[in-house]
Amino acid sequence: MSLDKIECVVIGGGSLALAVTRRLALSGREVMLVSRGDREQDDGGHWVASGGWPEPIESSILDQPGTLRASFCAQGAEALEVYRGSQDIRFTRTGQLVVARDAGEMALLRDMAARDPSVRLLSAAEVAQHERGLECAGGLIAEDAGVIDGDALRLALRIDAETAGAYVTEGCRLVAAYPMRRGFEIDLGGLPGDLETLRCDLLINAGEDVEAVQVASRIDGMRRHLPPEPLAPGSKRYKLEGTAPFSRLVVPGCRGSKASALFFSGFQGESWMDVLASPEEESDRSSADRRMADWRIQGQTEHGIVGLVNVFGVDARSETRASMALAEAVADTLSGRVAWSAPQPTSRMVLV
């Protein structure tokens, strides 16, 4: 067992953790990313070829207005567009189609369209023209959606971070963290029986949805500050057999369990499905209501632990879209310039 010291440790294995690591390293901080490693299987246990992990960048139309989630997704999408352009990261703009199964869902789509002039309502016949064979009561189409090469994005973020001096460890996890008078002592595990102890001044928990809560539960003194329930439904991704049935991102309903599903195509014509909730769940709530329990950026003012930032509630389906904006928010929280408060159903930013 060794005892080393570093300024910042970031925990997480996705785009958010890499974006945070990059942002802090570029600001001159000494940073280590503790990562579980690249994803090689879908949630059904099927192996995915290297370079074959497309990430849907959804339209903002399904984001609940006035929430941190909506704000960070909108800001993040703009920052991501600039970044992917500068790095020549592959992106296919497909547009996104939200389908109504009945007259009640069409009424919900009309409400969405009324607040966003950039989207367009479609009749059932017009939907069939866009996606052949798709039967429905109508739909709504937003053109600002597409699919990005997630592997290339994460590689670019990692290269930026490492070029700026960051360290990236893979196949590693946080076992426990203990706040000290100044900073933290953390135990990291890799292979069974392996344990390394490290000291750091700042600890950032940037895992996806449930992972972030699990990591926080291993930090001494955090249990009473954990979210009372998951802030976002668990996200599952599956690679489907056969070619993609749709050319666009398609949400097959805007109410109940159908609103939690997203179908999209990969770069080799393969078909993917993301699901945010179990198929058995049905609800009369709108898509935005079901999918949204607002995100939280939890700093010292919320939990009382100096140097710790938790990012809670970020679902894997929105993580890539919001990662650049969330990284800026984490940096602001560490600097003490901003505290984030997000009561339901609205959110506000509180300057401190």
mmCIF file of C-alpha atoms in Angstrom:
data_model
loop_
_atom_site.group_PDB
_atom_site.id
_atom_site.type_symbol
_atom_site.label_atom_id
_atom_site.label_comp_id
_atom_site.label_asym_id
_atom_site.label_seq_id
_atom_site.Cartn_x
_atom_site.Cartn_y
_atom_site.Cartn_z
ATOM 1 C CA MET A 1 0.000 0.000 0.000
ATOM 2 C CA SER A 2 1.386 3.406 -0.981
ATOM 3 C CA LEU A 3 0.468 6.885 0.166
ATOM 4 C CA ASP A 4 0.611 9.636 -2.457
ATOM 5 C CA LYS A 5 -0.764 13.156 -2.764
ATOM 6 C CA ILE A 6 -2.556 14.915 -5.622
ATOM 7 C CA GLU A 7 -4.662 18.069 -5.777
ATOM 8 C CA CYS A 8 -7.876 16.791 -7.443
ATOM 9 C CA VAL A 9 -9.424 13.357 -7.892
ATOM 10 C CA VAL A 10 -12.382 12.907 -10.266
ATOM 11 C CA ILE A 11 -14.488 9.739 -10.011
ATOM 12 C CA GLY A 12 -16.456 8.534 -13.038
ATOM 13 C CA GLY A 13 -16.210 6.675 -16.300
ATOM 14 C CA GLY A 14 -18.230 8.668 -18.822
ATOM 15 C CA SER A 15 -18.131 11.867 -20.844
ATOM 16 C CA LEU A 16 -18.949 13.991 -17.799
ATOM 17 C CA ALA A 17 -15.977 12.781 -15.745
ATOM 18 C CA LEU A 18 -13.632 13.270 -18.702
ATOM 19 C CA ALA A 19 -15.004 16.756 -19.395
ATOM 20 C CA VAL A 20 -14.523 17.706 -15.726
ATOM 21 C CA THR A 21 -10.978 16.291 -15.733
ATOM 22 C CA ARG A 22 -10.162 18.234 -18.901
ATOM 23 C CA ARG A 23 -11.657 21.469 -17.551
ATOM 24 C CA LEU A 24 -9.747 21.312 -14.261
ATOM 25 C CA ALA A 25 -6.475 20.304 -15.933
ATOM 26 C CA LEU A 26 -6.734 23.168 -18.432
ATOM 27 C CA SER A 27 -7.203 25.565 -15.509
ATOM 28 C CA GLY A 28 -3.835 24.468 -14.118
ATOM 29 C CA ARG A 29 -4.965 22.031 -11.434
ATOM 30 C CA GLU A 30 -3.254 18.696 -10.810
ATOM 31 C CA VAL A 31 -5.919 16.091 -11.591
ATOM 32 C CA MET A 32 -6.349 12.318 -11.530
ATOM 33 C CA LEU A 33 -9.358 10.600 -13.103
ATOM 34 C CA VAL A 34 -10.398 7.317 -11.500
ATOM 35 C CA SER A 35 -12.308 5.516 -14.248
ATOM 36 C CA ARG A 36 -13.908 2.128 -14.670
ATOM 37 C CA GLY A 37 -12.589 2.032 -18.260
ATOM 38 C CA ASP A 38 -14.160 2.145 -21.704
ATOM 39 C CA ARG A 39 -17.505 0.456 -22.189
ATOM 40 C CA GLU A 40 -17.312 -2.725 -24.279
ATOM 41 C CA GLN A 41 -20.783 -4.240 -23.793
ATOM 42 C CA ASP A 42 -24.347 -3.023 -23.975
ATOM 43 C CA ASP A 43 -26.646 -3.532 -20.996
ATOM 44 C CA GLY A 44 -27.767 -6.871 -22.391
ATOM 45 C CA GLY A 45 -24.201 -8.185 -22.152
ATOM 46 C CA HIS A 46 -23.577 -8.104 -25.915
ATOM 47 C CA TRP A 47 -20.083 -7.113 -27.044
ATOM 48 C CA VAL A 48 -19.807 -3.929 -29.079
ATOM 49 C CA ALA A 49 -17.003 -3.419 -31.578
ATOM 50 C CA SER A 50 -14.404 -0.765 -30.799
ATOM 51 C CA GLY A 51 -15.419 2.590 -32.229
ATOM 52 C CA GLY A 52 -19.015 1.428 -32.364
ATOM 53 C CA TRP A 53 -20.527 3.389 -29.487
ATOM 54 C CA PRO A 54 -22.767 6.120 -30.965
ATOM 55 C CA GLU A 55 -24.235 8.699 -28.587
ATOM 56 C CA PRO A 56 -27.624 10.306 -29.339
ATOM 57 C CA ILE A 57 -27.719 14.079 -28.925
ATOM 58 C CA GLU A 58 -31.410 14.700 -28.377
ATOM 59 C CA SER A 59 -33.424 17.814 -29.049
ATOM 60 C CA SER A 60 -34.209 20.069 -26.104
ATOM 61 C CA ILE A 61 -37.950 19.789 -26.776
ATOM 62 C CA LEU A 62 -38.451 17.028 -24.174
ATOM 63 C CA ASP A 63 -36.538 18.870 -21.436
ATOM 64 C CA GLN A 64 -38.725 20.361 -18.716
ATOM 65 C CA PRO A 65 -38.355 24.169 -18.826
ATOM 66 C CA GLY A 66 -36.953 25.926 -15.774
ATOM 67 C CA THR A 67 -34.778 23.046 -14.561
ATOM 68 C CA LEU A 68 -31.039 22.634 -14.198
ATOM 69 C CA ARG A 69 -31.258 19.673 -16.549
ATOM 70 C CA ALA A 70 -32.781 21.771 -19.328
ATOM 71 C CA SER A 71 -30.313 24.598 -18.759
ATOM 72 C CA PHE A 72 -27.209 22.400 -18.761
ATOM 73 C CA CYS A 73 -28.395 20.364 -21.748
ATOM 74 C CA ALA A 74 -29.004 23.527 -23.788
ATOM 75 C CA GLN A 75 -25.679 25.129 -22.833
ATOM 76 C CA GLY A 76 -23.856 21.828 -23.192
ATOM 77 C CA ALA A 77 -25.237 21.172 -26.672
ATOM 78 C CA GLU A 78 -23.899 24.535 -27.857
ATOM 79 C CA ALA A 79 -20.474 23.940 -26.284
ATOM 80 C CA LEU A 80 -20.354 20.397 -27.654
ATOM 81 C CA GLU A 81 -21.096 21.603 -31.182
ATOM 82 C CA VAL A 82 -18.153 24.006 -31.026
ATOM 83 C CA TYR A 83 -15.843 21.392 -29.505
ATOM 84 C CA ARG A 84 -16.690 18.577 -31.921
ATOM 85 C CA GLY A 85 -16.137 20.965 -34.813
ATOM 86 C CA SER A 86 -12.694 21.934 -33.535
ATOM 87 C CA GLN A 87 -11.768 18.259 -33.036
ATOM 88 C CA ASP A 88 -13.382 16.971 -36.263
ATOM 89 C CA ILE A 89 -15.477 14.459 -34.313
ATOM 90 C CA ARG A 90 -18.002 12.610 -36.436
ATOM 91 C CA PHE A 91 -21.601 13.783 -36.037
ATOM 92 C CA THR A 92 -24.682 12.967 -38.096
ATOM 93 C CA ARG A 93 -27.566 15.423 -37.818
ATOM 94 C CA THR A 94 -30.654 13.233 -38.100
ATOM 95 C CA GLY A 95 -33.381 15.228 -36.389
ATOM 96 C CA GLN A 96 -35.668 13.744 -33.755
ATOM 97 C CA LEU A 97 -39.239 12.535 -34.140
ATOM 98 C CA VAL A 98 -41.572 12.324 -31.132
ATOM 99 C CA VAL A 99 -44.589 10.174 -31.950
ATOM 100 C CA ALA A 100 -48.151 10.543 -30.644
ATOM 101 C CA ARG A 101 -50.149 7.336 -30.302
ATOM 102 C CA ASP A 102 -53.534 8.971 -29.727
ATOM 103 C CA ALA A 103 -55.357 12.304 -29.573
ATOM 104 C CA GLY A 104 -54.292 12.864 -25.969
ATOM 105 C CA GLU A 105 -50.634 12.624 -26.884
ATOM 106 C CA MET A 106 -51.153 14.927 -29.861
ATOM 107 C CA ALA A 107 -52.432 17.538 -27.401
ATOM 108 C CA LEU A 108 -49.195 17.165 -25.424
ATOM 109 C CA LEU A 109 -47.155 17.621 -28.600
ATOM 110 C CA ARG A 110 -49.097 20.787 -29.450
ATOM 111 C CA ASP A 111 -48.176 22.177 -26.030
ATOM 112 C CA MET A 112 -44.506 21.384 -26.683
ATOM 113 C CA ALA A 113 -44.628 22.992 -30.122
ATOM 114 C CA ALA A 114 -46.240 26.132 -28.692
ATOM 115 C CA ARG A 115 -43.181 26.829 -26.543
ATOM 116 C CA ASP A 116 -40.583 26.142 -29.255
ATOM 117 C CA PRO A 117 -41.065 27.665 -32.725
ATOM 118 C CA SER A 118 -38.149 25.647 -34.138
ATOM 119 C CA VAL A 119 -40.113 22.372 -34.052
ATOM 120 C CA ARG A 120 -42.897 21.301 -36.390
ATOM 121 C CA LEU A 121 -46.065 19.266 -35.870
ATOM 122 C CA LEU A 122 -46.735 16.448 -38.344
ATOM 123 C CA SER A 123 -49.909 14.638 -39.312
ATOM 124 C CA ALA A 124 -50.002 10.840 -39.362
ATOM 125 C CA ALA A 125 -49.513 10.905 -43.139
ATOM 126 C CA GLU A 126 -46.519 13.249 -42.833
ATOM 127 C CA VAL A 127 -44.929 11.002 -40.197
ATOM 128 C CA ALA A 128 -45.296 8.040 -42.569
ATOM 129 C CA GLN A 129 -43.514 10.051 -45.265
ATOM 130 C CA HIS A 130 -40.572 10.666 -42.928
ATOM 131 C CA GLU A 131 -40.442 7.132 -41.489
ATOM 132 C CA ARG A 132 -42.037 4.575 -43.779
ATOM 133 C CA GLY A 133 -44.368 2.123 -42.080
ATOM 134 C CA LEU A 134 -44.649 4.058 -38.809
ATOM 135 C CA GLU A 135 -48.321 4.174 -37.810
ATOM 136 C CA CYS A 136 -49.405 6.812 -35.294
ATOM 137 C CA ALA A 137 -51.787 9.705 -34.631
ATOM 138 C CA GLY A 138 -49.163 12.283 -35.569
ATOM 139 C CA GLY A 139 -45.825 13.563 -34.402
ATOM 140 C CA LEU A 140 -43.435 16.398 -33.745
ATOM 141 C CA ILE A 141 -40.090 16.810 -35.469
ATOM 142 C CA ALA A 142 -37.071 18.744 -34.190
ATOM 143 C CA GLU A 143 -34.101 19.196 -36.492
ATOM 144 C CA ASP A 144 -31.423 19.972 -33.856
ATOM 145 C CA ALA A 145 -30.759 16.331 -32.917
ATOM 146 C CA GLY A 146 -28.290 13.749 -34.130
ATOM 147 C CA VAL A 147 -25.710 11.108 -33.278
ATOM 148 C CA ILE A 148 -22.104 11.755 -32.249
ATOM 149 C CA ASP A 149 -19.174 9.340 -32.157
ATOM 150 C CA GLY A 150 -18.989 8.907 -28.385
ATOM 151 C CA ASP A 151 -15.700 7.004 -28.456
ATOM 152 C CA ALA A 152 -14.007 9.745 -30.486
ATOM 153 C CA LEU A 153 -15.399 12.421 -28.178
ATOM 154 C CA ARG A 154 -14.139 10.724 -25.028
ATOM 155 C CA LEU A 155 -10.743 10.118 -26.633
ATOM 156 C CA ALA A 156 -10.450 13.802 -27.563
ATOM 157 C CA LEU A 157 -11.388 14.877 -24.028
ATOM 158 C CA ARG A 158 -8.841 12.455 -22.586
ATOM 159 C CA ILE A 159 -6.063 13.628 -24.904
ATOM 160 C CA ASP A 160 -6.775 17.249 -23.958
ATOM 161 C CA ALA A 161 -6.723 16.360 -20.262
ATOM 162 C CA GLU A 162 -3.524 14.317 -20.423
ATOM 163 C CA THR A 163 -1.810 16.940 -22.570
ATOM 164 C CA ALA A 164 -2.630 19.445 -19.822
ATOM 165 C CA GLY A 165 -1.018 17.121 -17.259
ATOM 166 C CA ALA A 166 -3.921 15.008 -15.971
ATOM 167 C CA TYR A 167 -3.530 11.353 -14.991
ATOM 168 C CA VAL A 168 -6.124 8.788 -16.096
ATOM 169 C CA THR A 169 -6.424 5.428 -14.340
ATOM 170 C CA GLU A 170 -8.684 2.713 -15.765
ATOM 171 C CA GLY A 171 -10.147 -0.391 -14.194
ATOM 172 C CA CYS A 172 -10.147 1.327 -10.813
ATOM 173 C CA ARG A 173 -12.894 2.243 -8.332
ATOM 174 C CA LEU A 174 -13.378 4.211 -5.148
ATOM 175 C CA VAL A 175 -13.556 1.889 -2.128
ATOM 176 C CA ALA A 176 -13.824 4.573 0.559
ATOM 177 C CA ALA A 177 -13.060 8.250 1.156
ATOM 178 C CA TYR A 178 -12.414 9.970 4.482
ATOM 179 C CA PRO A 179 -12.575 13.767 4.849
ATOM 180 C CA MET A 180 -9.629 15.087 6.864
ATOM 181 C CA ARG A 181 -8.864 18.474 8.373
ATOM 182 C CA ARG A 182 -7.671 19.438 4.918
ATOM 183 C CA GLY A 183 -8.601 17.299 1.946
ATOM 184 C CA PHE A 184 -9.343 13.590 1.794
ATOM 185 C CA GLU A 185 -7.740 10.218 2.238
ATOM 186 C CA ILE A 186 -9.180 7.821 -0.329
ATOM 187 C CA ASP A 187 -8.847 4.085 -0.844
ATOM 188 C CA LEU A 188 -8.814 2.884 -4.446
ATOM 189 C CA GLY A 189 -9.310 -0.710 -5.542
ATOM 190 C CA GLY A 190 -8.572 -2.472 -8.796
ATOM 191 C CA LEU A 191 -8.128 -6.231 -8.854
ATOM 192 C CA PRO A 192 -9.525 -8.181 -5.869
ATOM 193 C CA GLY A 193 -7.220 -7.645 -2.923
ATOM 194 C CA ASP A 194 -5.553 -4.573 -4.420
ATOM 195 C CA LEU A 195 -5.819 -1.397 -2.361
ATOM 196 C CA GLU A 196 -4.023 1.896 -2.777
ATOM 197 C CA THR A 197 -4.381 4.912 -0.513
ATOM 198 C CA LEU A 198 -4.170 8.410 -1.921
ATOM 199 C CA ARG A 199 -4.543 11.894 -0.471
ATOM 200 C CA CYS A 200 -6.179 14.741 -2.353
ATOM 201 C CA ASP A 201 -7.406 18.263 -1.650
ATOM 202 C CA LEU A 202 -10.508 18.110 -3.864
ATOM 203 C CA LEU A 203 -12.822 15.193 -4.665
ATOM 204 C CA ILE A 204 -15.348 15.331 -7.521
ATOM 205 C CA ASN A 205 -17.992 12.627 -7.872
ATOM 206 C CA ALA A 206 -18.993 12.737 -11.563
ATOM 207 C CA GLY A 207 -20.516 9.313 -12.161
ATOM 208 C CA GLU A 208 -23.699 8.555 -14.092
ATOM 209 C CA ASP A 209 -27.068 8.470 -12.244
ATOM 210 C CA VAL A 210 -26.988 5.474 -9.844
ATOM 211 C CA GLU A 211 -23.186 5.242 -9.927
ATOM 212 C CA ALA A 212 -22.886 8.755 -8.466
ATOM 213 C CA VAL A 213 -25.092 7.809 -5.501
ATOM 214 C CA GLN A 214 -23.090 4.619 -4.941
ATOM 215 C CA VAL A 215 -19.822 6.566 -4.962
ATOM 216 C CA ALA A 216 -21.211 9.183 -2.555
ATOM 217 C CA SER A 217 -22.315 6.452 -0.143
ATOM 218 C CA ARG A 218 -18.645 5.426 0.224
ATOM 219 C CA ILE A 219 -17.610 8.910 1.373
ATOM 220 C CA ASP A 220 -17.555 9.195 5.154
ATOM 221 C CA GLY A 221 -20.187 11.666 6.366
ATOM 222 C CA MET A 222 -22.216 11.652 3.134
ATOM 223 C CA ARG A 223 -24.917 9.091 3.924
ATOM 224 C CA ARG A 224 -27.278 11.594 5.527
ATOM 225 C CA HIS A 225 -26.906 13.865 2.490
ATOM 226 C CA LEU A 226 -27.675 11.248 -0.170
ATOM 227 C CA PRO A 227 -30.723 11.782 -2.391
ATOM 228 C CA PRO A 228 -33.763 10.124 -0.775
ATOM 229 C CA GLU A 229 -34.480 8.308 -4.027
ATOM 230 C CA PRO A 230 -32.853 8.033 -7.456
ATOM 231 C CA LEU A 231 -32.931 11.425 -9.171
ATOM 232 C CA ALA A 232 -33.166 9.856 -12.614
ATOM 233 C CA PRO A 233 -34.477 6.543 -13.887
ATOM 234 C CA GLY A 234 -31.791 4.012 -14.686
ATOM 235 C CA SER A 235 -30.745 4.191 -18.318
ATOM 236 C CA LYS A 236 -30.170 1.004 -20.309
ATOM 237 C CA ARG A 237 -28.792 0.744 -23.830
ATOM 238 C CA TYR A 238 -29.185 -2.199 -26.176
ATOM 239 C CA LYS A 239 -27.806 -2.957 -29.617
ATOM 240 C CA LEU A 240 -30.641 -4.491 -31.633
ATOM 241 C CA GLU A 241 -30.473 -7.192 -34.271
ATOM 242 C CA GLY A 242 -30.782 -6.182 -37.901
ATOM 243 C CA THR A 243 -30.590 -2.832 -39.616
ATOM 244 C CA ALA A 244 -31.968 0.363 -38.136
ATOM 245 C CA PRO A 245 -35.730 0.763 -38.693
ATOM 246 C CA PHE A 246 -35.593 4.576 -38.550
ATOM 247 C CA SER A 247 -33.392 7.247 -40.092
ATOM 248 C CA ARG A 248 -34.007 9.697 -37.218
ATOM 249 C CA LEU A 249 -33.959 9.604 -33.449
ATOM 250 C CA VAL A 250 -37.453 8.330 -32.635
ATOM 251 C CA VAL A 251 -39.330 8.500 -29.320
ATOM 252 C CA PRO A 252 -42.370 6.208 -29.810
ATOM 253 C CA GLY A 253 -44.775 8.117 -27.562
ATOM 254 C CA CYS A 254 -44.812 11.146 -25.281
ATOM 255 C CA ARG A 255 -46.608 9.630 -22.278
ATOM 256 C CA GLY A 256 -46.105 6.514 -20.165
ATOM 257 C CA SER A 257 -43.420 3.893 -20.716
ATOM 258 C CA LYS A 258 -43.157 4.591 -24.453
ATOM 259 C CA ALA A 259 -41.831 8.072 -23.660
ATOM 260 C CA SER A 260 -38.815 6.519 -21.954
ATOM 261 C CA ALA A 261 -37.602 4.726 -25.090
ATOM 262 C CA LEU A 262 -35.379 6.126 -27.818
ATOM 263 C CA PHE A 263 -34.495 4.392 -31.077
ATOM 264 C CA PHE A 264 -31.524 5.583 -33.123
ATOM 265 C CA SER A 265 -29.069 4.411 -35.756
ATOM 266 C CA GLY A 266 -25.334 3.847 -35.448
ATOM 267 C CA PHE A 267 -22.700 4.859 -37.964
ATOM 268 C CA GLN A 268 -22.657 1.419 -39.610
ATOM 269 C CA GLY A 269 -26.442 1.278 -40.055
ATOM 270 C CA GLU A 270 -26.996 -0.746 -36.899
ATOM 271 C CA SER A 271 -29.958 -0.173 -34.602
ATOM 272 C CA TRP A 272 -29.868 0.924 -30.956
ATOM 273 C CA MET A 273 -32.441 1.437 -28.219
ATOM 274 C CA ASP A 274 -32.125 3.456 -25.013
ATOM 275 C CA VAL A 275 -34.651 2.890 -22.225
ATOM 276 C CA LEU A 276 -34.998 5.080 -19.131
ATOM 277 C CA ALA A 277 -37.648 3.032 -17.301
ATOM 278 C CA SER A 278 -39.015 -0.494 -17.216
ATOM 279 C CA PRO A 279 -41.541 -1.392 -19.945
ATOM 280 C CA GLU A 280 -44.127 -2.287 -17.287
ATOM 281 C CA GLU A 281 -44.335 1.290 -16.015
ATOM 282 C CA GLU A 282 -47.268 3.298 -17.323
ATOM 283 C CA SER A 283 -48.173 6.808 -16.284
ATOM 284 C CA ASP A 284 -50.466 9.622 -17.308
ATOM 285 C CA ARG A 285 -47.680 12.110 -16.790
ATOM 286 C CA SER A 286 -46.053 13.805 -19.743
ATOM 287 C CA SER A 287 -42.678 12.700 -21.075
ATOM 288 C CA ALA A 288 -40.961 15.673 -19.459
ATOM 289 C CA ASP A 289 -42.557 14.953 -16.067
ATOM 290 C CA ARG A 290 -41.619 11.276 -16.155
ATOM 291 C CA ARG A 291 -38.075 11.697 -17.326
ATOM 292 C CA MET A 292 -37.228 14.611 -15.104
ATOM 293 C CA ALA A 293 -36.209 14.591 -11.523
ATOM 294 C CA ASP A 294 -33.884 17.552 -11.613
ATOM 295 C CA TRP A 295 -30.125 17.296 -11.452
ATOM 296 C CA ARG A 296 -28.125 18.462 -8.446
ATOM 297 C CA ILE A 297 -24.635 19.875 -8.127
ATOM 298 C CA GLN A 298 -23.947 19.425 -4.448
ATOM 299 C CA GLY A 299 -21.123 21.439 -2.895
ATOM 300 C CA GLN A 300 -20.002 22.373 0.595
ATOM 301 C CA THR A 301 -23.095 24.505 1.281
ATOM 302 C CA GLU A 302 -25.282 21.374 0.908
ATOM 303 C CA HIS A 303 -23.227 18.699 2.684
ATOM 304 C CA GLY A 304 -20.698 20.666 4.753
ATOM 305 C CA ILE A 305 -17.637 18.767 3.472
ATOM 306 C CA VAL A 306 -14.926 21.115 2.230
ATOM 307 C CA GLY A 307 -13.555 20.239 -1.209
ATOM 308 C CA LEU A 308 -16.258 17.736 -2.214
ATOM 309 C CA VAL A 309 -18.572 18.152 -5.214
ATOM 310 C CA ASN A 310 -21.240 15.578 -6.115
ATOM 311 C CA VAL A 311 -23.127 15.653 -9.409
ATOM 312 C CA PHE A 312 -26.392 13.756 -8.917
ATOM 313 C CA GLY A 313 -29.129 12.658 -11.291
ATOM 314 C CA VAL A 314 -27.354 12.843 -14.653
ATOM 315 C CA ASP A 315 -28.776 10.038 -16.788
ATOM 316 C CA ALA A 316 -26.506 8.387 -19.338
ATOM 317 C CA ARG A 317 -28.810 9.440 -22.174
ATOM 318 C CA SER A 318 -28.225 13.161 -21.502
ATOM 319 C CA GLU A 319 -24.715 13.005 -20.056
ATOM 320 C CA THR A 320 -22.849 13.548 -23.322
ATOM 321 C CA ARG A 321 -25.055 16.464 -24.368
ATOM 322 C CA ALA A 322 -24.593 18.296 -21.056
ATOM 323 C CA SER A 323 -21.030 17.295 -20.136
ATOM 324 C CA MET A 324 -19.194 20.456 -21.234
ATOM 325 C CA ALA A 325 -21.610 22.768 -19.391
ATOM 326 C CA LEU A 326 -21.610 20.587 -16.273
ATOM 327 C CA ALA A 327 -17.801 20.671 -16.244
ATOM 328 C CA GLU A 328 -17.927 24.472 -16.113
ATOM 329 C CA ALA A 329 -20.465 24.292 -13.281
ATOM 330 C CA VAL A 330 -18.234 21.947 -11.273
ATOM 331 C CA ALA A 331 -15.287 24.324 -11.718
ATOM 332 C CA ASP A 332 -17.451 27.238 -10.551
ATOM 333 C CA THR A 333 -18.614 25.254 -7.518
ATOM 334 C CA LEU A 334 -15.040 24.396 -6.523
ATOM 335 C CA SER A 335 -14.052 28.048 -6.818
ATOM 336 C CA GLY A 336 -16.906 29.058 -4.502
ATOM 337 C CA ARG A 337 -18.363 31.469 -7.064
ATOM 338 C CA VAL A 338 -21.677 29.656 -7.499
ATOM 339 C CA ALA A 339 -23.969 27.383 -5.502
ATOM 340 C CA TRP A 340 -26.677 25.506 -7.350
ATOM 341 C CA SER A 341 -30.215 25.112 -6.090
ATOM 342 C CA ALA A 342 -32.882 23.223 -7.988
ATOM 343 C CA PRO A 343 -36.205 22.869 -6.152
ATOM 344 C CA GLN A 344 -38.948 21.134 -8.111
ATOM 345 C CA PRO A 345 -40.368 22.061 -10.514
ATOM 346 C CA THR A 346 -38.201 25.139 -11.144
ATOM 347 C CA SER A 347 -34.497 25.823 -10.690
ATOM 348 C CA ARG A 348 -32.433 28.831 -9.849
ATOM 349 C CA MET A 349 -28.770 29.723 -9.698
ATOM 350 C CA VAL A 350 -27.683 31.310 -6.423
ATOM 351 C CA LEU A 351 -24.577 33.498 -6.441
ATOM 352 C CA VAL A 352 -22.509 33.315 -3.261
#
